[in-house]
Each structure stands twice: as C-alpha cells, then as structure tokens.
mmCIF file of C-alpha atoms in Angstrom:
data_model
loop_
_atom_site.group_PDB
_atom_site.id
_atom_site.type_symbol
_atom_site.label_atom_id
_atom_site.label_comp_id
_atom_site.label_asym_id
_atom_site.label_seq_id
_atom_site.Cartn_x
_atom_site.Cartn_y
_atom_site.Cartn_z
ATOM 1 C CA MET E 245 -4.862 -35.962 131.679
ATOM 2 C CA ALA E 246 -7.060 -38.784 131.918
ATOM 3 C CA VAL E 247 -9.549 -37.531 134.071
ATOM 4 C CA GLN E 248 -9.396 -34.574 131.347
ATOM 5 C CA LEU E 249 -10.195 -36.637 129.119
ATOM 6 C CA CYS E 250 -13.180 -39.172 130.131
ATOM 7 C CA SER E 251 -14.938 -35.741 131.382
ATOM 8 C CA LEU E 252 -14.470 -33.867 128.827
ATOM 9 C CA ARG E 253 -15.694 -37.263 126.739
ATOM 10 C CA PHE E 254 -18.303 -38.327 128.974
ATOM 11 C CA LEU E 255 -19.789 -34.328 129.950
ATOM 12 C CA GLY E 256 -18.608 -32.123 127.178
ATOM 13 C CA THR E 257 -16.795 -29.984 129.758
ATOM 14 C CA PHE E 258 -12.975 -30.196 131.886
ATOM 15 C CA PRO E 259 -13.144 -31.297 135.197
ATOM 16 C CA PRO E 260 -12.827 -28.976 138.231
ATOM 17 C CA PRO E 261 -9.104 -28.562 139.638
ATOM 18 C CA ALA E 262 -8.391 -31.793 141.330
ATOM 19 C CA GLU E 263 -9.071 -31.399 144.277
ATOM 20 C CA GLN E 264 -12.381 -31.168 143.712
ATOM 21 C CA VAL E 265 -13.017 -34.452 141.605
ATOM 22 C CA PRO E 266 -15.332 -36.891 143.809
ATOM 23 C CA ALA E 267 -12.890 -39.121 145.858
ATOM 24 C CA ARG E 268 -14.544 -41.981 143.891
ATOM 25 C CA VAL E 269 -13.001 -40.970 140.297
ATOM 26 C CA VAL E 270 -10.448 -40.230 141.932
ATOM 27 C CA ASP E 271 -9.789 -43.666 142.738
ATOM 28 C CA HIS E 272 -11.350 -45.917 139.963
ATOM 29 C CA VAL E 273 -8.988 -43.834 136.980
ATOM 30 C CA ALA E 274 -6.438 -44.431 139.645
ATOM 31 C CA GLN E 275 -6.966 -47.645 139.743
ATOM 32 C CA GLN E 276 -7.692 -48.040 136.329
ATOM 33 C CA LEU E 277 -3.702 -46.384 135.564
ATOM 34 C CA GLY E 278 -2.227 -48.544 138.583
ATOM 35 C CA LEU E 279 -1.682 -45.494 139.898
ATOM 36 C CA SER E 280 -1.931 -44.357 143.431
ATOM 37 C CA PRO E 281 -4.456 -41.752 143.814
ATOM 38 C CA ASP E 282 -1.659 -39.355 145.952
ATOM 39 C CA VAL E 283 -0.446 -38.709 141.717
ATOM 40 C CA LEU E 284 -3.505 -37.328 140.615
ATOM 41 C CA HIS E 285 -4.135 -35.010 143.454
ATOM 42 C CA LYS E 286 -1.216 -33.568 142.718
ATOM 43 C CA TYR E 287 -1.983 -33.159 139.378
ATOM 44 C CA GLY E 288 -3.722 -29.571 139.299
ATOM 45 C CA GLN E 289 -1.286 -28.239 141.650
ATOM 46 C CA ARG E 290 0.586 -27.117 138.244
ATOM 47 C CA GLU E 291 -1.585 -25.142 136.626
ATOM 48 C CA ALA E 292 0.322 -24.547 133.189
ATOM 49 C CA THR E 293 0.470 -28.449 132.774
ATOM 50 C CA ARG E 294 -3.409 -28.698 133.320
ATOM 51 C CA SER E 295 -3.874 -25.636 130.643
ATOM 52 C CA LYS E 296 -1.335 -27.672 128.219
ATOM 53 C CA HIS E 297 -3.052 -31.233 128.790
ATOM 54 C CA ARG E 298 -6.224 -29.361 127.374
ATOM 55 C CA ALA E 299 -5.416 -28.209 124.357
ATOM 56 C CA LEU E 300 -3.341 -30.962 123.475
ATOM 57 C CA LEU E 301 -7.202 -33.248 124.311
ATOM 58 C CA LEU E 302 -8.841 -29.758 122.315
ATOM 59 C CA THR E 303 -6.681 -30.332 119.299
ATOM 60 C CA HIS E 304 -6.864 -33.798 118.885
ATOM 61 C CA LEU E 305 -10.454 -34.494 119.925
ATOM 62 C CA GLY E 306 -11.216 -31.563 117.491
ATOM 63 C CA TYR E 307 -13.322 -29.905 120.083
ATOM 64 C CA GLN E 308 -14.123 -25.727 120.292
ATOM 65 C CA GLU E 309 -13.827 -23.519 123.313
ATOM 66 C CA PHE E 310 -17.301 -22.124 124.009
ATOM 67 C CA GLY E 311 -16.781 -18.778 122.843
ATOM 68 C CA VAL E 312 -19.059 -15.399 121.128
ATOM 69 C CA TRP E 313 -19.441 -17.185 117.437
ATOM 70 C CA VAL E 314 -20.574 -20.202 118.903
ATOM 71 C CA ALA E 315 -22.888 -18.690 121.270
ATOM 72 C CA ILE E 316 -24.213 -16.274 118.228
ATOM 73 C CA ARG E 317 -25.080 -20.563 116.288
ATOM 74 C CA LEU E 318 -26.505 -21.603 119.484
ATOM 75 C CA ILE E 319 -28.914 -18.426 119.495
ATOM 76 C CA ARG E 320 -29.787 -18.689 116.219
ATOM 77 C CA TRP E 321 -29.934 -23.008 117.052
ATOM 78 C CA LEU E 322 -32.458 -21.802 120.199
ATOM 79 C CA TYR E 323 -34.711 -19.530 117.926
ATOM 80 C CA ALA E 324 -35.071 -21.919 115.581
ATOM 81 C CA GLN E 325 -36.014 -24.618 117.829
ATOM 82 C CA LEU E 326 -38.566 -22.107 119.254
ATOM 83 C CA SER E 327 -39.931 -21.891 115.857
ATOM 84 C CA LEU E 328 -41.327 -24.933 115.487
ATOM 85 C CA SER E 329 -42.707 -25.745 118.483
ATOM 86 C CA ASP E 330 -43.171 -24.405 122.378
ATOM 87 C CA GLN E 331 -40.767 -26.307 124.368
ATOM 88 C CA ARG E 332 -40.187 -25.661 128.055
ATOM 89 C CA PRO E 333 -37.181 -23.468 129.508
ATOM 90 C CA SER E 334 -35.748 -27.340 131.308
ATOM 91 C CA LEU E 335 -36.561 -29.352 127.438
ATOM 92 C CA LEU E 336 -34.559 -26.225 125.594
ATOM 93 C CA PHE E 337 -31.971 -26.568 128.255
ATOM 94 C CA ASP E 338 -31.242 -30.263 127.212
ATOM 95 C CA LEU E 339 -31.355 -29.784 124.114
ATOM 96 C CA ALA E 340 -28.796 -26.967 123.926
ATOM 97 C CA THR E 341 -26.472 -29.416 126.341
ATOM 98 C CA ALA E 342 -26.732 -31.967 124.037
ATOM 99 C CA HIS E 343 -26.975 -29.744 120.396
ATOM 100 C CA LEU E 344 -23.613 -28.441 121.858
ATOM 101 C CA VAL E 345 -21.793 -31.737 122.878
ATOM 102 C CA GLY E 346 -22.783 -33.633 119.361
ATOM 103 C CA GLN E 347 -20.988 -30.502 117.814
ATOM 104 C CA LYS E 348 -17.920 -31.211 120.541
ATOM 105 C CA ILE E 349 -18.150 -28.254 121.245
ATOM 106 C CA VAL E 350 -17.143 -27.827 125.938
ATOM 107 C CA LEU E 351 -19.904 -26.980 127.136
ATOM 108 C CA PRO E 352 -19.860 -23.088 129.580
ATOM 109 C CA GLY E 353 -20.719 -23.197 132.867
ATOM 110 C CA VAL E 354 -24.164 -24.024 133.928
ATOM 111 C CA THR E 355 -25.281 -19.816 134.308
ATOM 112 C CA VAL E 356 -23.899 -19.383 130.971
ATOM 113 C CA LEU E 357 -27.020 -21.765 129.480
ATOM 114 C CA ALA E 358 -29.702 -21.577 131.969
ATOM 115 C CA PRO E 359 -32.761 -19.450 131.479
ATOM 116 C CA GLY E 360 -32.393 -16.015 133.599
#
C-alpha cells in the first residue's frame, strides 16, 4: 500500500502490478518499512487487496478516477488553453497532466492524453 500511496502522490497515478515496479523502488520502500523486498512483491498477488487499498487511498487523499465527466471538463479546459494561445501539443500534454494532478484526478494511461 505504501508503494501505491507514494506513486499516487508523486506521479499522479497508481503503479503497475508489483512485479512490474522497478526493483530499486521496491528495495527502497522495503528498507523504509523495515520489510524484506519479497513481502512487497507478494503484495500484488491478490488483486482484491490492491483494489481495496486503491479505494481507501482515493477516499483518504480525496482523489477521483479519470472518467467521462472528468474527460469532458478536461476537453473544455484544453479548449480554453487553445483560445488563449497556440501551444504545441507536447506542451499541452504537460499542461493537461499538471492540471489533472492539481485537481487530484488519477492520471489515465498516456494514450488517453496523447494527441492522436
């Protein structure tokens, strides 16, 4: 749960399954918690636990999942940005990401925000 918490607060999204988290991250968090890295690797084996912890973190930190209404608000926000200036797509991507993080929205996958 500590890795999920840190990832959400630092990156704005949840980490991939435990087996995909870089070993350096797992080792660092395990050291901070006084646990063996093996314990953290076993954490993701039960999806129900990860889902339950995800829901607890969202509620506790006041985050919201990216969904249809968030996407509509984001599109409106992007149109407002475009009406004020002619930003490059890569800059708009960075601005949109920062905007969502500032609004405590869990970032969707890159392909959702990347220009198509």
